[in-house]
Coordinates of C-alpha atoms in Angstrom, one line a residue:
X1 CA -73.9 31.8 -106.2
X2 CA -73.4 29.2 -103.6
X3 CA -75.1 29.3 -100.6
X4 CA -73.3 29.8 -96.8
X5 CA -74.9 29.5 -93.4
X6 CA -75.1 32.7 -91.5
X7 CA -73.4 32.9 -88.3
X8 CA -72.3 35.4 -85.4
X9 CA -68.8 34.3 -87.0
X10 CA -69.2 35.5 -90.4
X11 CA -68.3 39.0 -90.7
X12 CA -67.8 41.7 -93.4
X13 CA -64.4 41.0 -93.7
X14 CA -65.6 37.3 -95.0
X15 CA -67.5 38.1 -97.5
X16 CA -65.3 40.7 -99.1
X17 CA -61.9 38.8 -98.9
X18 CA -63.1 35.1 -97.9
X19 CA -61.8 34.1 -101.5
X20 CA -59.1 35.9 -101.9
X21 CA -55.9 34.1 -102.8
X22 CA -54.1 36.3 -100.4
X23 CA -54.8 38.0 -97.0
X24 CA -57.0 40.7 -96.6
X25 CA -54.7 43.4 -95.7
X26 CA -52.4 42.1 -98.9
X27 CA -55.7 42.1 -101.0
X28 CA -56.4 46.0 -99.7
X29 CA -52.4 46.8 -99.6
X30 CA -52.1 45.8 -103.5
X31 CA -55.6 47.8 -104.3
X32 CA -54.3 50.7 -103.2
X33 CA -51.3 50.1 -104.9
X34 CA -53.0 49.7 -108.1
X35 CA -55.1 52.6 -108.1
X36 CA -51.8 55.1 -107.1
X37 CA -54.2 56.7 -103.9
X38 CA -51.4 56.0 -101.4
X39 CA -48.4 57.1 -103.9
X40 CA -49.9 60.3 -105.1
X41 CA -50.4 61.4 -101.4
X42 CA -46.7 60.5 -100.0
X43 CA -45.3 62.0 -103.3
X44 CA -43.0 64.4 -101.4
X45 CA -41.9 61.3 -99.2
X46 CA -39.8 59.3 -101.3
X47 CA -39.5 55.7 -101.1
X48 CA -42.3 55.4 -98.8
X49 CA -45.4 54.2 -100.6
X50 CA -44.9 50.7 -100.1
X51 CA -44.8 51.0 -96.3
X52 CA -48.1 53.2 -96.0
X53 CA -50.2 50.9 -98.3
X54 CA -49.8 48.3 -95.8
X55 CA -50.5 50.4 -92.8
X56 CA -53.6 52.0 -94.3
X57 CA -54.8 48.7 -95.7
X58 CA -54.2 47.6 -91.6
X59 CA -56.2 50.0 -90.6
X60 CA -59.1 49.5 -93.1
X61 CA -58.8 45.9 -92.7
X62 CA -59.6 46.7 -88.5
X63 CA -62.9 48.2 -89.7
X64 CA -64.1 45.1 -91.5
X65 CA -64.8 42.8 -88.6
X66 CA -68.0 44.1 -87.7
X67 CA -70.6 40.3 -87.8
X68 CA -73.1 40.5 -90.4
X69 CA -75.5 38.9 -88.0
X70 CA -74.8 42.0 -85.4
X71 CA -76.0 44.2 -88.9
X72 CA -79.1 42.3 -89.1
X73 CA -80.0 42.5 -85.3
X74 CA -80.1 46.3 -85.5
X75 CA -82.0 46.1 -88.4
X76 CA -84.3 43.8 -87.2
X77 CA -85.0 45.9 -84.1
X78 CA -87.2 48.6 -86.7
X79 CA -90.0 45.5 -86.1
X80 CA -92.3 46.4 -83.5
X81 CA -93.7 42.9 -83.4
X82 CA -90.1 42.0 -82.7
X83 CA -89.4 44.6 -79.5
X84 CA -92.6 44.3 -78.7
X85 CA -91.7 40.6 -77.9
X86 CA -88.4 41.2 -76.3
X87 CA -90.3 43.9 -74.0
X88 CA -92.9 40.7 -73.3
X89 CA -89.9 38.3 -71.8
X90 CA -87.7 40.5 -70.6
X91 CA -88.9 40.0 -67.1
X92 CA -90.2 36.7 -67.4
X93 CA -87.3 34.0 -67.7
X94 CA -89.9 31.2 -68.6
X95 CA -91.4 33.4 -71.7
X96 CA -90.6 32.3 -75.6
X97 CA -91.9 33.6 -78.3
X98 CA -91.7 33.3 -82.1
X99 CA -92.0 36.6 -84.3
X100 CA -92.1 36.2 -88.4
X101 CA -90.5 39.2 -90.3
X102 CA -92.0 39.9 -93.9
X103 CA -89.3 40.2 -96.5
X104 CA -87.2 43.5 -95.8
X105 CA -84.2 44.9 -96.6
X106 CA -81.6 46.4 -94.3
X107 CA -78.5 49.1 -95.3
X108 CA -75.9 50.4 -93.3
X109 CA -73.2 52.5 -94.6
X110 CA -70.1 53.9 -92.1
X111 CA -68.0 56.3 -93.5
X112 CA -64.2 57.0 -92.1
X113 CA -60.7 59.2 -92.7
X114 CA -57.8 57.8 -92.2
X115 CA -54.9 60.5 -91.5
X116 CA -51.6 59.1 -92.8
X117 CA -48.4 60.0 -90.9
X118 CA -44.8 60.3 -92.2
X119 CA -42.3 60.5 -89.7
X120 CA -44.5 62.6 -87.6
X121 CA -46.2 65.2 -90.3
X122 CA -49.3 64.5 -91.7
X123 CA -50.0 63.5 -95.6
X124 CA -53.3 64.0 -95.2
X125 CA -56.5 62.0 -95.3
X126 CA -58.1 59.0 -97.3
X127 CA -61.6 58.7 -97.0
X128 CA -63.2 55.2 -96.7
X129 CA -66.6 53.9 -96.8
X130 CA -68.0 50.2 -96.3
X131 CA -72.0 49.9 -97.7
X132 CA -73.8 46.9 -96.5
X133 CA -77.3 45.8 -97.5
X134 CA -79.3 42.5 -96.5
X135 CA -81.7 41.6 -98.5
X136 CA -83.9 39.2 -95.8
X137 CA -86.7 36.8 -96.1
X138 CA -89.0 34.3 -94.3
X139 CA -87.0 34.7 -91.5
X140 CA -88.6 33.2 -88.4
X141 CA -86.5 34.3 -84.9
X142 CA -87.0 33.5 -81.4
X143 CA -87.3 35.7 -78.7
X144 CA -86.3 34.5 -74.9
X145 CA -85.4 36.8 -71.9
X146 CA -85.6 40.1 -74.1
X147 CA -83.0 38.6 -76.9
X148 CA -82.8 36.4 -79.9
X149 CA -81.6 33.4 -79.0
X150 CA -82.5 31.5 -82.2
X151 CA -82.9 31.9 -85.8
X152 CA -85.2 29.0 -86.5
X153 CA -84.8 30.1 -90.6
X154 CA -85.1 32.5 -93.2
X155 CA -83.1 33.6 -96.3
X156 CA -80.6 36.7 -96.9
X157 CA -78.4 37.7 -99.9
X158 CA -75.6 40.3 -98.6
X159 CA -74.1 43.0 -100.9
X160 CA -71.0 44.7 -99.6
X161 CA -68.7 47.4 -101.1
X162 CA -65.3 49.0 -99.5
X163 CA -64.9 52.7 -101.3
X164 CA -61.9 54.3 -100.8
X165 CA -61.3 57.6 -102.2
X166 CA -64.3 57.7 -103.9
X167 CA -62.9 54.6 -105.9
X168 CA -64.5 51.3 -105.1
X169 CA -62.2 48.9 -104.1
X170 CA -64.4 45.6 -104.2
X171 CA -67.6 44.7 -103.6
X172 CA -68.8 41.1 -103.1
X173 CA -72.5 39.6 -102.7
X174 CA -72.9 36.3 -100.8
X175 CA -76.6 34.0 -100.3
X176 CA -76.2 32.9 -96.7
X177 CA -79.2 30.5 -95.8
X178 CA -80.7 30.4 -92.7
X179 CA -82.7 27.2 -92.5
X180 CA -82.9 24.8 -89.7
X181 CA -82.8 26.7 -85.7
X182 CA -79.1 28.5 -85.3
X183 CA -78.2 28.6 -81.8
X184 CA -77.0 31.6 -80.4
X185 CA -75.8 31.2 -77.1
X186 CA -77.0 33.7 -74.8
X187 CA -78.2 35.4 -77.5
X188 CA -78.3 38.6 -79.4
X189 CA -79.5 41.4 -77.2
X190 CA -82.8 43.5 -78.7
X191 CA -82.2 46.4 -76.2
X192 CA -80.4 49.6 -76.2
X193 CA -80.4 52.2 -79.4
X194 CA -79.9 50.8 -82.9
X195 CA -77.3 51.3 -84.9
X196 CA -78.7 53.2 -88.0
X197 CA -76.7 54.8 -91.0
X198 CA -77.4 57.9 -89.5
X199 CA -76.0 57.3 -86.2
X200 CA -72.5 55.4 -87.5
X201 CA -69.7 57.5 -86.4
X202 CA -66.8 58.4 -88.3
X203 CA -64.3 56.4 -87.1
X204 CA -60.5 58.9 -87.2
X205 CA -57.5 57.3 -86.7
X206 CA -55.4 59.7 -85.1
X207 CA -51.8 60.0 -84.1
X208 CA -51.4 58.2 -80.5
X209 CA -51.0 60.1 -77.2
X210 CA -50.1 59.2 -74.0
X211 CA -53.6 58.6 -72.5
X212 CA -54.5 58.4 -68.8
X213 CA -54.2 54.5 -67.4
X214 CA -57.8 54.2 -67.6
X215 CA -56.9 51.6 -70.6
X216 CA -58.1 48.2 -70.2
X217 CA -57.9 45.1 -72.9
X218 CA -60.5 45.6 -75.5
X219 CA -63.6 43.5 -73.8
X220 CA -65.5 42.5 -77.4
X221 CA -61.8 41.0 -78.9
X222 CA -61.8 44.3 -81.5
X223 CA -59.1 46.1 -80.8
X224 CA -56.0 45.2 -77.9
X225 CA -57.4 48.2 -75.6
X226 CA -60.7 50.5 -75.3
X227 CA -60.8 53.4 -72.3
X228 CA -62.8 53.4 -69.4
X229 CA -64.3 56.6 -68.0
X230 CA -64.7 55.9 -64.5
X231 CA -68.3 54.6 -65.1
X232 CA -68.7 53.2 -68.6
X233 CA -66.7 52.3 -71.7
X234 CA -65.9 55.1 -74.4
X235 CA -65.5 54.9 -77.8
X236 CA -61.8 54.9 -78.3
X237 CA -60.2 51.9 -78.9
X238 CA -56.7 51.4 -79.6
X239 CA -55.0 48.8 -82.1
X240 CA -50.8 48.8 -82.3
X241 CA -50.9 52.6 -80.5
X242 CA -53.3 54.0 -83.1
X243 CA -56.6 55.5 -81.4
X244 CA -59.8 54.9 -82.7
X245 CA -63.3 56.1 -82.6
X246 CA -65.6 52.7 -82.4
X247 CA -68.6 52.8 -80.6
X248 CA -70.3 49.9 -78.7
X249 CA -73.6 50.2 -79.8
X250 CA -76.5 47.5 -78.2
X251 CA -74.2 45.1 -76.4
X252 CA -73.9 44.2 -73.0
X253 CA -70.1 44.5 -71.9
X254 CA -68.7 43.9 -68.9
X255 CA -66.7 46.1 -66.7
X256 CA -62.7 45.7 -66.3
X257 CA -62.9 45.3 -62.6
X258 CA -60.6 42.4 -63.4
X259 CA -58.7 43.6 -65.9
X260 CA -55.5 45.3 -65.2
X261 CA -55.1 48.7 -66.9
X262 CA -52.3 50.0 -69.0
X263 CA -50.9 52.9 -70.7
X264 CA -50.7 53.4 -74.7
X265 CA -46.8 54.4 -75.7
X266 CA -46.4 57.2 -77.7

């Protein structure tokens, strides 16, 4: 097994499909077509199989960008040595610190239902799940200004499985090497709630509505729009008119005061 460098860049969606001879959604698309999920639940809609399996795999595929560095920062946040440092130099702009971890291992695991649509009338549901685990070592970070805003090294091997009705549909393990100091820009904020297995939403893709125009482009480049309440952002998201549940969990996003807004079609 060849060893990659970990980077905010290298998502879930890499390390399941990154050497696949095809694209990811083609990858998932012809799964699904192998395993008859997709057919056996439009078998009263003739002639439409084909046209689903890509959809769904769309949909799945939008639900595989999540950063496996973003999973390893709300892991990482369980360390009280490590928030205890972040609380440290959070006020104090001049304040570093370097915090050793002890070898750990971090899981998350977000289930979802997809609801397919025929012309309007439901099919029903496929129920996905994606299983992550990071298997972590020696990893030496530093904390500046309440964040991470280096990884100066440390080692992780990164299992990841897509289920999808109760089938798994691949699962992958990559050894991603974090030697030598990784910057990371402003770096990776250490406040706010964690994201924990327990706490992962189910994400339901729904049939769209005509929404308020308290729509606004998508500010973390997810989705192409995510509502605003009036005060802060929700967690629907919208992708080619299908609504989402996706929250933002432990990352500063900014308001759409300069955004313009718009309204989903039906």
């Amino acid at each position: 097994m060849s060893t990659s460098a970990l980077s905010e860049t290298v998502t879930v969606r890499d390390l399941l499909y990154g050497d696949a001879p095809v694209e990811p959604t083609q990858a998932l698309a012809d799964s699904l077509q192998q395993s008859g999920t997709v057919s056996n639940l439009v078998a009263r809609f003739p002639g439409v199989s084909s046209l689903v399996e890509s959809q769904v795999a769309k949909e799945i595929d939008g639900l595989l960008s999540q950063s496996l560095l973003d999973l390893a920062v709300d892991g990482w946040k369980k360390f009280a040595e490590l928030m205890d440092a972040a609380r440290r130099t959070g006020d104090n702009p001049a304040a570093r610190e370097t915090v050793k971890l002890v070898t750990h291992r971090i899981e998350f695991s977000h289930p979802w239902t997809v609801e397919v649509l025929v012309n309007g009338k439901s099919a029903g549901t496929l129920e996905a799940e994606l299983a992550v685990s990071l298997d972590m070592d020696l990893v030496v970070l530093v904390v500046q200004r309440g964040r991470i805003t280096a990884i100066e090294s440390g080692r992780c091997i990164v299992t990841a499985a897509l289920e999808i009705a109760q089938t798994e549909a691949i699962k992958r393990q990559g050894r991603f090497n974090l030697g030598g100091e990784i910057p990371l820009g402003h770096g990776l904020m250490l406040a706010g709630p964690t994201a924990t297995a327990a706490s992962a939403d189910r994400a339901v893709v729904t049939d769209a509505q005509s929404p308020s125009a308290n729509w606004y482009p998508e500010p973390l480049h997810r989705y192409e729009f995510r509502r605003w309440d009036g005060t802060r952002w929700t967690d629907q998201a919208s992708t080619k008119g299908r609504v989402v549940s996706d929250p933002i969990v432990g990352e500063h996003v900014p308001t759409p005061c300069d955004s313009t807004p718009v309204t989903l079609p039906r």
